[in-house]
C-alpha atoms as a PDB file:
ATOM      1  CA  MET A   1      84.627 220.911 147.261  1.00  0.00           C
ATOM      2  CA  GLU A   2      87.518 222.692 148.932  1.00  0.00           C
ATOM      3  CA  THR A   3      88.149 222.011 152.612  1.00  0.00           C
ATOM      4  CA  THR A   4      88.132 224.759 155.219  1.00  0.00           C
ATOM      5  CA  GLN A   5      91.926 224.390 155.474  1.00  0.00           C
ATOM      6  CA  THR A   6      92.233 226.120 152.100  1.00  0.00           C
ATOM      7  CA  TYR A   7      90.450 229.221 153.449  1.00  0.00           C
ATOM      8  CA  SER A   8      92.033 231.960 155.531  1.00  0.00           C
ATOM      9  CA  VAL A   9      89.863 234.068 157.839  1.00  0.00           C
ATOM     10  CA  LEU A  10      90.567 237.412 159.501  1.00  0.00           C
ATOM     11  CA  VAL A  11      88.717 238.228 162.730  1.00  0.00           C
ATOM     12  CA  ALA A  12      88.696 241.892 163.795  1.00  0.00           C
ATOM     13  CA  ASP A  13      87.266 242.867 167.192  1.00  0.00           C
ATOM     14  CA  ASP A  14      88.615 245.089 169.961  1.00  0.00           C
ATOM     15  CA  ASN A  15      86.846 242.944 172.565  1.00  0.00           C
ATOM     16  CA  VAL A  16      89.372 240.198 173.251  1.00  0.00           C
ATOM     17  CA  LEU A  17      86.751 237.887 174.797  1.00  0.00           C
ATOM     18  CA  ILE A  18      84.460 237.990 171.759  1.00  0.00           C
ATOM     19  CA  ARG A  19      87.435 237.776 169.409  1.00  0.00           C
ATOM     20  CA  ASN A  20      88.656 234.632 171.168  1.00  0.00           C
ATOM     21  CA  ILE A  21      85.182 233.056 171.067  1.00  0.00           C
ATOM     22  CA  VAL A  22      84.791 233.678 167.326  1.00  0.00           C
ATOM     23  CA  THR A  23      88.371 232.601 166.607  1.00  0.00           C
ATOM     24  CA  ASP A  24      87.943 229.349 168.543  1.00  0.00           C
ATOM     25  CA  MET A  25      84.695 228.608 166.681  1.00  0.00           C
ATOM     26  CA  LEU A  26      86.347 229.113 163.309  1.00  0.00           C
ATOM     27  CA  ARG A  27      89.464 227.149 164.186  1.00  0.00           C
ATOM     28  CA  GLY A  28      87.163 224.394 165.367  1.00  0.00           C
ATOM     29  CA  MET A  29      85.751 224.344 161.817  1.00  0.00           C
ATOM     30  CA  GLY A  30      89.288 223.892 160.474  1.00  0.00           C
ATOM     31  CA  PHE A  31      89.995 227.426 159.232  1.00  0.00           C
ATOM     32  CA  GLU A  32      93.324 229.218 159.337  1.00  0.00           C
ATOM     33  CA  VAL A  33      92.452 232.261 161.461  1.00  0.00           C
ATOM     34  CA  HIS A  34      94.285 235.567 161.948  1.00  0.00           C
ATOM     35  CA  GLU A  35      93.305 238.167 164.535  1.00  0.00           C
ATOM     36  CA  ALA A  36      93.231 241.972 164.662  1.00  0.00           C
ATOM     37  CA  GLU A  37      92.282 244.151 167.617  1.00  0.00           C
ATOM     38  CA  ASP A  38      91.028 247.110 165.574  1.00  0.00           C
ATOM     39  CA  GLY A  39      90.022 248.050 162.047  1.00  0.00           C
ATOM     40  CA  GLN A  40      93.325 249.628 161.057  1.00  0.00           C
ATOM     41  CA  GLN A  41      95.317 246.579 162.116  1.00  0.00           C
ATOM     42  CA  ALA A  42      92.854 244.411 160.217  1.00  0.00           C
ATOM     43  CA  PHE A  43      93.270 246.448 157.049  1.00  0.00           C
ATOM     44  CA  ASP A  44      97.059 246.387 157.366  1.00  0.00           C
ATOM     45  CA  LEU A  45      96.906 242.588 157.598  1.00  0.00           C
ATOM     46  CA  TYR A  46      94.522 242.452 154.648  1.00  0.00           C
ATOM     47  CA  ARG A  47      96.902 244.485 152.495  1.00  0.00           C
ATOM     48  CA  CYS A  48      99.683 241.952 153.146  1.00  0.00           C
ATOM     49  CA  ASN A  49      97.655 238.732 152.993  1.00  0.00           C
ATOM     50  CA  HIS A  50      94.645 237.666 150.985  1.00  0.00           C
ATOM     51  CA  PHE A  51      91.795 236.603 153.267  1.00  0.00           C
ATOM     52  CA  HIS A  52      88.824 234.699 151.902  1.00  0.00           C
ATOM     53  CA  ILE A  53      86.594 235.766 154.798  1.00  0.00           C
ATOM     54  CA  VAL A  54      86.715 238.786 157.110  1.00  0.00           C
ATOM     55  CA  VAL A  55      84.625 238.715 160.288  1.00  0.00           C
ATOM     56  CA  THR A  56      84.564 242.192 161.789  1.00  0.00           C
ATOM     57  CA  ASP A  57      82.992 244.072 164.657  1.00  0.00           C
ATOM     58  CA  TRP A  58      81.285 247.391 163.899  1.00  0.00           C
ATOM     59  CA  VAL A  59      82.534 249.632 166.716  1.00  0.00           C
ATOM     60  CA  MET A  60      86.340 249.572 166.958  1.00  0.00           C
ATOM     61  CA  PRO A  61      89.055 252.172 167.611  1.00  0.00           C
ATOM     62  CA  ASN A  62      91.222 253.682 164.829  1.00  0.00           C
ATOM     63  CA  MET A  63      88.981 252.307 162.074  1.00  0.00           C
ATOM     64  CA  THR A  64      85.383 251.154 162.449  1.00  0.00           C
ATOM     65  CA  GLY A  65      83.927 248.057 160.856  1.00  0.00           C
ATOM     66  CA  LEU A  66      82.103 250.216 158.301  1.00  0.00           C
ATOM     67  CA  GLU A  67      85.340 251.978 157.396  1.00  0.00           C
ATOM     68  CA  LEU A  68      87.115 248.624 157.138  1.00  0.00           C
ATOM     69  CA  CYS A  69      84.452 247.337 154.721  1.00  0.00           C
ATOM     70  CA  LYS A  70      84.798 250.423 152.539  1.00  0.00           C
ATOM     71  CA  ALA A  71      88.605 250.202 152.623  1.00  0.00           C
ATOM     72  CA  ILE A  72      88.596 246.547 151.551  1.00  0.00           C
ATOM     73  CA  ARG A  73      86.104 247.124 148.748  1.00  0.00           C
ATOM     74  CA  GLY A  74      88.036 250.176 147.572  1.00  0.00           C
ATOM     75  CA  ASP A  75      91.451 248.523 147.654  1.00  0.00           C
ATOM     76  CA  SER A  76      93.082 248.413 144.215  1.00  0.00           C
ATOM     77  CA  SER A  77      96.309 246.625 145.178  1.00  0.00           C
ATOM     78  CA  SER A  78      97.304 243.386 143.456  1.00  0.00           C
ATOM     79  CA  ARG A  79      96.437 241.539 146.663  1.00  0.00           C
ATOM     80  CA  ALA A  80      92.848 242.706 146.272  1.00  0.00           C
ATOM     81  CA  HIS A  81      92.616 240.816 142.973  1.00  0.00           C
ATOM     82  CA  ALA A  82      93.686 237.458 144.425  1.00  0.00           C
ATOM     83  CA  GLY A  83      90.038 236.506 144.890  1.00  0.00           C
ATOM     84  CA  TYR A  84      86.790 237.667 146.405  1.00  0.00           C
ATOM     85  CA  THR A  85      86.754 238.509 150.133  1.00  0.00           C
ATOM     86  CA  TYR A  86      83.482 237.775 151.913  1.00  0.00           C
ATOM     87  CA  ILE A  87      82.788 240.197 154.786  1.00  0.00           C
ATOM     88  CA  LEU A  88      80.610 239.243 157.755  1.00  0.00           C
ATOM     89  CA  MET A  89      79.711 242.101 160.113  1.00  0.00           C
ATOM     90  CA  LEU A  90      79.148 241.288 163.806  1.00  0.00           C
ATOM     91  CA  THR A  91      77.388 243.970 165.840  1.00  0.00           C
ATOM     92  CA  SER A  92      74.889 244.678 168.587  1.00  0.00           C
ATOM     93  CA  GLN A  93      73.290 247.391 166.436  1.00  0.00           C
ATOM     94  CA  ASP A  94      70.167 245.842 165.000  1.00  0.00           C
ATOM     95  CA  SER A  95      68.085 248.591 163.404  1.00  0.00           C
ATOM     96  CA  LYS A  96      67.084 248.424 159.729  1.00  0.00           C
ATOM     97  CA  ASN A  97      69.148 251.534 159.027  1.00  0.00           C
ATOM     98  CA  ASP A  98      72.213 249.884 160.568  1.00  0.00           C
ATOM     99  CA  THR A  99      71.723 246.813 158.396  1.00  0.00           C
ATOM    100  CA  ILE A 100      71.431 248.968 155.278  1.00  0.00           C
ATOM    101  CA  ALA A 101      74.526 250.975 156.261  1.00  0.00           C
ATOM    102  CA  ALA A 102      76.596 247.800 156.711  1.00  0.00           C
ATOM    103  CA  LEU A 103      75.501 246.296 153.396  1.00  0.00           C
ATOM    104  CA  ASP A 104      76.047 249.593 151.581  1.00  0.00           C
ATOM    105  CA  ALA A 105      79.566 249.779 153.036  1.00  0.00           C
ATOM    106  CA  GLY A 106      80.397 246.446 151.420  1.00  0.00           C
ATOM    107  CA  ALA A 107      79.472 243.809 153.993  1.00  0.00           C
ATOM    108  CA  ASP A 108      77.999 240.611 152.558  1.00  0.00           C
ATOM    109  CA  GLU A 109      76.236 239.503 155.716  1.00  0.00           C
ATOM    110  CA  TYR A 110      75.162 241.007 159.015  1.00  0.00           C
ATOM    111  CA  LEU A 111      74.988 239.042 162.283  1.00  0.00           C
ATOM    112  CA  ILE A 112      73.619 240.394 165.569  1.00  0.00           C
ATOM    113  CA  LYS A 113      75.534 239.760 168.800  1.00  0.00           C
ATOM    114  CA  PRO A 114      75.688 237.741 170.969  1.00  0.00           C
ATOM    115  CA  VAL A 115      77.182 235.227 168.565  1.00  0.00           C
ATOM    116  CA  HIS A 116      75.227 231.997 168.273  1.00  0.00           C
ATOM    117  CA  LYS A 117      77.623 229.236 167.237  1.00  0.00           C
ATOM    118  CA  PRO A 118      75.297 227.257 164.882  1.00  0.00           C
ATOM    119  CA  GLU A 119      74.188 230.484 163.177  1.00  0.00           C
ATOM    120  CA  LEU A 120      77.772 231.703 162.729  1.00  0.00           C
ATOM    121  CA  GLN A 121      78.770 228.326 161.295  1.00  0.00           C
ATOM    122  CA  ALA A 122      75.821 228.420 158.879  1.00  0.00           C
ATOM    123  CA  ARG A 123      76.761 231.936 157.709  1.00  0.00           C
ATOM    124  CA  ILE A 124      80.376 230.840 157.205  1.00  0.00           C
ATOM    125  CA  ARG A 125      79.268 227.854 155.130  1.00  0.00           C
ATOM    126  CA  THR A 126      77.228 230.262 153.015  1.00  0.00           C
ATOM    127  CA  ALA A 127      80.339 232.419 152.617  1.00  0.00           C
ATOM    128  CA  MET A 128      82.295 229.405 151.374  1.00  0.00           C
ATOM    129  CA  ARG A 129      79.654 228.626 148.749  1.00  0.00           C
ATOM    130  CA  ILE A 130      79.637 232.218 147.506  1.00  0.00           C
ATOM    131  CA  ILE A 131      83.441 232.341 147.343  1.00  0.00           C
ATOM    132  CA  GLN A 132      83.486 229.096 145.353  1.00  0.00           C
ATOM    133  CA  LEU A 133      80.846 230.396 142.942  1.00  0.00           C
ATOM    134  CA  GLU A 134      82.764 233.650 142.506  1.00  0.00           C
ATOM    135  CA  ALA A 135      85.969 231.704 141.780  1.00  0.00           C
ATOM    136  CA  ILE A 136      84.137 229.680 139.110  1.00  0.00           C
ATOM    137  CA  ARG A 137      82.674 232.855 137.598  1.00  0.00           C
ATOM    138  CA  GLN A 138      86.082 234.539 137.528  1.00  0.00           C
ATOM    139  CA  SER A 139      87.682 231.478 135.944  1.00  0.00           C
ATOM    140  CA  HIS A 140      85.026 231.401 133.220  1.00  0.00           C
ATOM    141  CA  PHE A 141      85.453 235.133 132.630  1.00  0.00           C
ATOM    142  CA  GLU A 142      89.231 234.769 132.251  1.00  0.00           C
ATOM    143  CA  GLN A 143      88.797 231.851 129.855  1.00  0.00           C
ATOM    144  CA  VAL A 144      86.381 233.834 127.694  1.00  0.00           C
ATOM    145  CA  GLN A 145      88.641 236.891 127.817  1.00  0.00           C
ATOM    146  CA  LYS A 146      91.660 234.817 126.827  1.00  0.00           C
ATOM    147  CA  ALA A 147      89.731 233.056 124.075  1.00  0.00           C
ATOM    148  CA  SER A 148      88.692 236.407 122.619  1.00  0.00           C
ATOM    149  CA  LEU A 149      92.371 237.269 122.055  1.00  0.00           C
ATOM    150  CA  VAL A 150      93.581 233.871 120.807  1.00  0.00           C
ATOM    151  CA  ASP A 151      93.193 232.373 117.355  1.00  0.00           C
ATOM    152  CA  VAL A 152      91.196 229.167 117.735  1.00  0.00           C
ATOM    153  CA  LEU A 153      92.950 227.234 114.973  1.00  0.00           C
ATOM    154  CA  THR A 154      96.595 228.049 115.682  1.00  0.00           C
ATOM    155  CA  GLY A 155      96.645 228.932 119.390  1.00  0.00           C
ATOM    156  CA  VAL A 156      98.646 232.141 118.858  1.00  0.00           C
ATOM    157  CA  HIS A 157      97.205 235.600 119.438  1.00  0.00           C
ATOM    158  CA  ASN A 158      94.640 236.886 116.994  1.00  0.00           C
ATOM    159  CA  ARG A 159      94.284 240.154 115.104  1.00  0.00           C
ATOM    160  CA  LYS A 160      92.226 241.755 117.888  1.00  0.00           C
ATOM    161  CA  PHE A 161      95.066 241.204 120.356  1.00  0.00           C
ATOM    162  CA  MET A 162      97.640 242.729 118.015  1.00  0.00           C
ATOM    163  CA  GLU A 163      95.426 245.715 117.235  1.00  0.00           C
ATOM    164  CA  GLU A 164      95.377 246.407 120.984  1.00  0.00           C
ATOM    165  CA  ARG A 165      99.028 245.574 121.657  1.00  0.00           C
ATOM    166  CA  LEU A 166     100.703 247.336 118.748  1.00  0.00           C
ATOM    167  CA  PRO A 167      99.593 250.909 119.640  1.00  0.00           C
ATOM    168  CA  LEU A 168     100.887 250.385 123.189  1.00  0.00           C
ATOM    169  CA  GLU A 169     104.283 249.301 121.875  1.00  0.00           C
ATOM    170  CA  VAL A 170     104.416 252.254 119.464  1.00  0.00           C
ATOM    171  CA  LYS A 171     103.638 254.630 122.325  1.00  0.00           C
ATOM    172  CA  ARG A 172     106.314 253.042 124.527  1.00  0.00           C
ATOM    173  CA  THR A 173     108.820 253.145 121.666  1.00  0.00           C
ATOM    174  CA  ASN A 174     108.248 256.853 121.107  1.00  0.00           C
ATOM    175  CA  ARG A 175     108.358 257.670 124.803  1.00  0.00           C
ATOM    176  CA  TYR A 176     111.728 255.997 125.355  1.00  0.00           C
ATOM    177  CA  GLN A 177     113.061 256.584 121.830  1.00  0.00           C
ATOM    178  CA  ARG A 178     113.778 252.903 121.288  1.00  0.00           C
ATOM    179  CA  PRO A 179     113.668 250.775 118.098  1.00  0.00           C
ATOM    180  CA  LEU A 180     110.629 248.742 117.099  1.00  0.00           C
ATOM    181  CA  SER A 181     110.024 246.442 114.138  1.00  0.00           C
ATOM    182  CA  ILE A 182     107.112 244.415 112.883  1.00  0.00           C
ATOM    183  CA  MET A 183     107.314 241.512 110.468  1.00  0.00           C
ATOM    184  CA  LEU A 184     104.488 240.370 108.228  1.00  0.00           C
ATOM    185  CA  ILE A 185     104.860 236.749 107.108  1.00  0.00           C
ATOM    186  CA  ALA A 186     102.820 235.646 104.096  1.00  0.00           C
ATOM    187  CA  PHE A 187     102.664 232.158 102.598  1.00  0.00           C
ATOM    188  CA  ARG A 188     103.804 231.900  98.993  1.00  0.00           C
ATOM    189  CA  ASP A 189     101.439 230.373  96.424  1.00  0.00           C
ATOM    190  CA  ILE A 190      98.950 229.641  99.173  1.00  0.00           C
ATOM    191  CA  ASP A 191      96.019 229.304  96.771  1.00  0.00           C
ATOM    192  CA  ARG A 192      97.835 226.609  94.818  1.00  0.00           C
ATOM    193  CA  PHE A 193      98.945 224.870  98.026  1.00  0.00           C
ATOM    194  CA  ARG A 194      95.391 224.835  99.363  1.00  0.00           C
ATOM    195  CA  LYS A 195      93.979 223.586  96.066  1.00  0.00           C
ATOM    196  CA  GLU A 196      96.537 220.780  95.726  1.00  0.00           C
ATOM    197  CA  SER A 197      96.764 219.764  99.388  1.00  0.00           C
ATOM    198  CA  GLY A 198      93.251 220.451 100.658  1.00  0.00           C
ATOM    199  CA  ILE A 199      91.945 222.521 103.544  1.00  0.00           C
ATOM    200  CA  PHE A 200      92.814 219.917 106.203  1.00  0.00           C
ATOM    201  CA  VAL A 201      96.507 219.869 105.272  1.00  0.00           C
ATOM    202  CA  THR A 202      96.507 223.660 104.935  1.00  0.00           C
ATOM    203  CA  GLU A 203      95.174 224.036 108.476  1.00  0.00           C
ATOM    204  CA  LYS A 204      97.775 221.561 109.752  1.00  0.00           C
ATOM    205  CA  MET A 205     100.456 223.660 108.074  1.00  0.00           C
ATOM    206  CA  LEU A 206      99.100 226.842 109.686  1.00  0.00           C
ATOM    207  CA  GLN A 207      99.229 225.162 113.085  1.00  0.00           C
ATOM    208  CA  ALA A 208     102.782 223.930 112.525  1.00  0.00           C
ATOM    209  CA  VAL A 209     103.998 227.345 111.367  1.00  0.00           C
ATOM    210  CA  ALA A 210     102.323 229.070 114.320  1.00  0.00           C
ATOM    211  CA  ALA A 211     104.010 226.674 116.753  1.00  0.00           C
ATOM    212  CA  MET A 212     107.375 227.241 115.067  1.00  0.00           C
ATOM    213  CA  LEU A 213     106.994 231.025 115.269  1.00  0.00           C
ATOM    214  CA  ARG A 214     105.971 230.909 118.911  1.00  0.00           C
ATOM    215  CA  GLU A 215     109.005 228.779 119.770  1.00  0.00           C
ATOM    216  CA  SER A 216     111.368 231.031 117.791  1.00  0.00           C
ATOM    217  CA  ILE A 217     110.639 234.414 119.376  1.00  0.00           C
ATOM    218  CA  ARG A 218     111.608 235.864 122.749  1.00  0.00           C
ATOM    219  CA  GLU A 219     109.034 234.849 125.326  1.00  0.00           C
ATOM    220  CA  GLU A 220     107.119 237.770 126.888  1.00  0.00           C
ATOM    221  CA  VAL A 221     109.131 240.206 124.746  1.00  0.00           C
ATOM    222  CA  ASP A 222     108.116 239.498 121.150  1.00  0.00           C
ATOM    223  CA  TRP A 223     104.561 238.735 120.081  1.00  0.00           C
ATOM    224  CA  VAL A 224     103.128 236.676 117.238  1.00  0.00           C
ATOM    225  CA  ALA A 225      99.565 236.796 115.955  1.00  0.00           C
ATOM    226  CA  ARG A 226      97.571 235.389 113.081  1.00  0.00           C
ATOM    227  CA  TRP A 227      96.889 238.602 111.206  1.00  0.00           C
ATOM    228  CA  ASN A 228      94.579 237.215 108.551  1.00  0.00           C
ATOM    229  CA  GLU A 229      93.766 233.835 107.062  1.00  0.00           C
ATOM    230  CA  TYR A 230      97.232 233.151 105.635  1.00  0.00           C
ATOM    231  CA  GLN A 231      99.456 235.785 107.231  1.00  0.00           C
ATOM    232  CA  PHE A 232     101.184 236.059 110.593  1.00  0.00           C
ATOM    233  CA  LEU A 233     102.402 239.250 112.238  1.00  0.00           C
ATOM    234  CA  VAL A 234     105.426 239.290 114.543  1.00  0.00           C
ATOM    235  CA  LEU A 235     105.957 242.268 116.847  1.00  0.00           C
ATOM    236  CA  LEU A 236     109.620 242.839 117.753  1.00  0.00           C
ATOM    237  CA  PRO A 237     110.194 245.499 120.451  1.00  0.00           C
ATOM    238  CA  GLU A 238     113.744 246.771 121.001  1.00  0.00           C
ATOM    239  CA  THR A 239     114.658 245.509 117.517  1.00  0.00           C
ATOM    240  CA  ASP A 240     115.840 247.612 114.572  1.00  0.00           C
ATOM    241  CA  VAL A 241     115.337 246.682 110.920  1.00  0.00           C
ATOM    242  CA  ASN A 242     118.739 245.005 110.548  1.00  0.00           C
ATOM    243  CA  SER A 243     118.216 242.866 113.632  1.00  0.00           C
ATOM    244  CA  ALA A 244     114.683 242.039 112.474  1.00  0.00           C
ATOM    245  CA  ALA A 245     116.139 240.891 109.140  1.00  0.00           C
ATOM    246  CA  THR A 246     118.407 238.519 111.070  1.00  0.00           C
ATOM    247  CA  VAL A 247     115.332 237.165 112.851  1.00  0.00           C
ATOM    248  CA  ALA A 248     113.611 236.738 109.476  1.00  0.00           C
ATOM    249  CA  LYS A 249     116.568 234.748 108.131  1.00  0.00           C
ATOM    250  CA  ARG A 250     116.393 232.444 111.132  1.00  0.00           C
ATOM    251  CA  LEU A 251     112.643 232.001 110.699  1.00  0.00           C
ATOM    252  CA  LYS A 252     113.093 231.286 106.994  1.00  0.00           C
ATOM    253  CA  ILE A 253     115.564 228.498 107.766  1.00  0.00           C
ATOM    254  CA  ARG A 254     113.165 226.941 110.240  1.00  0.00           C
ATOM    255  CA  MET A 255     110.281 227.360 107.791  1.00  0.00           C
ATOM    256  CA  ASN A 256     112.261 225.571 105.082  1.00  0.00           C
ATOM    257  CA  GLN A 257     112.960 222.724 107.505  1.00  0.00           C
ATOM    258  CA  LEU A 258     109.310 222.428 108.511  1.00  0.00           C
ATOM    259  CA  THR A 259     107.453 219.368 107.256  1.00  0.00           C
ATOM    260  CA  VAL A 260     103.853 218.384 107.905  1.00  0.00           C
ATOM    261  CA  GLU A 261     103.032 214.679 107.703  1.00  0.00           C
ATOM    262  CA  VAL A 262      99.456 213.703 106.829  1.00  0.00           C
ATOM    263  CA  ASN A 263      98.440 210.168 105.799  1.00  0.00           C
ATOM    264  CA  GLU A 264     102.071 209.228 105.080  1.00  0.00           C
ATOM    265  CA  ALA A 265     102.458 212.207 102.738  1.00  0.00           C
ATOM    266  CA  SER A 266     104.870 215.085 103.444  1.00  0.00           C
ATOM    267  CA  TYR A 267     104.081 218.734 102.831  1.00  0.00           C
ATOM    268  CA  LYS A 268     106.316 221.809 102.882  1.00  0.00           C
ATOM    269  CA  THR A 269     105.808 225.494 102.213  1.00  0.00           C
ATOM    270  CA  THR A 270     107.700 228.776 101.973  1.00  0.00           C
ATOM    271  CA  ALA A 271     106.880 232.363 102.885  1.00  0.00           C
ATOM    272  CA  LEU A 272     107.729 236.002 102.244  1.00  0.00           C
ATOM    273  CA  TYR A 273     108.884 238.263 105.081  1.00  0.00           C
ATOM    274  CA  GLY A 274     108.053 241.973 105.066  1.00  0.00           C
ATOM    275  CA  ILE A 275     109.751 244.075 107.750  1.00  0.00           C
ATOM    276  CA  VAL A 276     109.142 247.667 108.766  1.00  0.00           C
ATOM    277  CA  GLY A 277     111.026 249.325 111.598  1.00  0.00           C
ATOM    278  CA  PHE A 278     111.665 252.694 113.167  1.00  0.00           C
ATOM    279  CA  THR A 279     113.236 254.341 116.184  1.00  0.00           C
ATOM    280  CA  GLY A 280     110.831 256.159 118.463  1.00  0.00           C
ATOM    281  CA  ASP A 281     110.780 259.927 118.650  1.00  0.00           C
ATOM    282  CA  GLN A 282     108.671 261.864 121.141  1.00  0.00           C
ATOM    283  CA  GLY A 283     108.304 264.688 118.649  1.00  0.00           C
ATOM    284  CA  LYS A 284     106.795 262.550 115.916  1.00  0.00           C
ATOM    285  CA  LYS A 285     103.150 261.747 115.453  1.00  0.00           C
ATOM    286  CA  GLU A 286     102.512 258.161 116.471  1.00  0.00           C
ATOM    287  CA  LEU A 287     102.082 255.680 113.649  1.00  0.00           C
ATOM    288  CA  THR A 288      98.706 253.984 113.405  1.00  0.00           C
ATOM    289  CA  VAL A 289      98.289 250.229 113.127  1.00  0.00           C
ATOM    290  CA  ASP A 290      96.871 250.582 109.614  1.00  0.00           C
ATOM    291  CA  ARG A 291      99.827 252.693 108.506  1.00  0.00           C
ATOM    292  CA  LEU A 292     102.392 250.239 109.876  1.00  0.00           C
ATOM    293  CA  ILE A 293     100.656 247.306 108.203  1.00  0.00           C
ATOM    294  CA  GLU A 294     100.565 249.256 104.953  1.00  0.00           C
ATOM    295  CA  PHE A 295     104.341 249.742 105.175  1.00  0.00           C
ATOM    296  CA  ALA A 296     104.820 246.048 106.007  1.00  0.00           C
ATOM    297  CA  GLN A 297     102.743 245.084 102.960  1.00  0.00           C
ATOM    298  CA  GLN A 298     104.957 247.320 100.824  1.00  0.00           C
ATOM    299  CA  ALA A 299     108.025 245.559 102.236  1.00  0.00           C
ATOM    300  CA  LEU A 300     106.445 242.201 101.348  1.00  0.00           C
ATOM    301  CA  GLU A 301     105.847 243.308  97.780  1.00  0.00           C
ATOM    302  CA  LYS A 302     109.479 244.420  97.488  1.00  0.00           C
ATOM    303  CA  ALA A 303     110.915 241.258  99.038  1.00  0.00           C
ATOM    304  CA  ASP A 304     114.144 240.084  97.449  1.00  0.00           C
ATOM    305  CA  PRO A 305     113.354 237.133  95.128  1.00  0.00           C
ATOM    306  CA  GLU A 306     116.315 235.181  96.495  1.00  0.00           C
ATOM    307  CA  THR A 307     116.200 235.926 100.227  1.00  0.00           C
ATOM    308  CA  LEU A 308     112.375 236.349 100.261  1.00  0.00           C
ATOM    309  CA  ILE A 309     112.893 239.195 102.761  1.00  0.00           C
ATOM    310  CA  GLY A 310     111.940 242.827 102.306  1.00  0.00           C
ATOM    311  CA  GLY A 311     112.840 245.600 104.716  1.00  0.00           C
ATOM    312  CA  LEU A 312     111.675 249.177 105.107  1.00  0.00           C
ATOM    313  CA  LYS A 313     113.176 251.600 107.613  1.00  0.00           C
ATOM    314  CA  LEU A 314     111.018 254.589 108.471  1.00  0.00           C
ATOM    315  CA  GLY A 315     112.826 257.891 108.920  1.00  0.00           C
END
């Protein structure tokens, strides 16, 4: 379990005596504590620093505790996505309607003044447990989300990712009138290779080729995905057909050098490279993913028998 030293707490109260009491209690528990004398100052601090826990008074000048809760919950800045912020409201208002109003505004807990040290400490420990559970939930969500866009066998992106990414790149290309190319890479004689080598060796070859492709492209600029069982798709922004052909030649050399060793036996393979490229134009209708893949397949079919590369430039 994380220690309290890993948590930062913001205390907002215009009453300096109460603020000091709460701050001393929390520092005594080992927390890093920041102070604000009103709601607006608290929100300004929140926008610049991620706080795991916010302890706020209700009645404050400039911005009330309710308004602070709503502002924090409505914040869409990148800082707001650093992790969940647990909000504990301190107030002398103890009616049921007040409790409902605080919870509806975004508070997680509601504590009536005067502050009782053991009760405050218990509520803070509860906050820590909830923050930890939320962090675990978010981590699991991100893992599932990432897994849904990654091919399990090869570790590169999958078709779903490329079907989402490619339209965005086409739109950007048209907006800024820049070049864009895609390259479809298909194994040659894959049925014979699989029959002679077996599925285990074939999967090892797919993994090796995927790793080679990932290492050969520009990181965070180009994208590679497993398009179908035995084809990879490489997305090359800011790259015209001629430049994409140069990339294909480099990939072909590395493919020819690639060897997979299984049980003291060596295996090699070759591939065809189908390239389609265009320069964006705001006046043109955007190309669909299916249409681009159709053009790339045509380029594959027309690949030069010696270079194994086919290129198609769209007008």
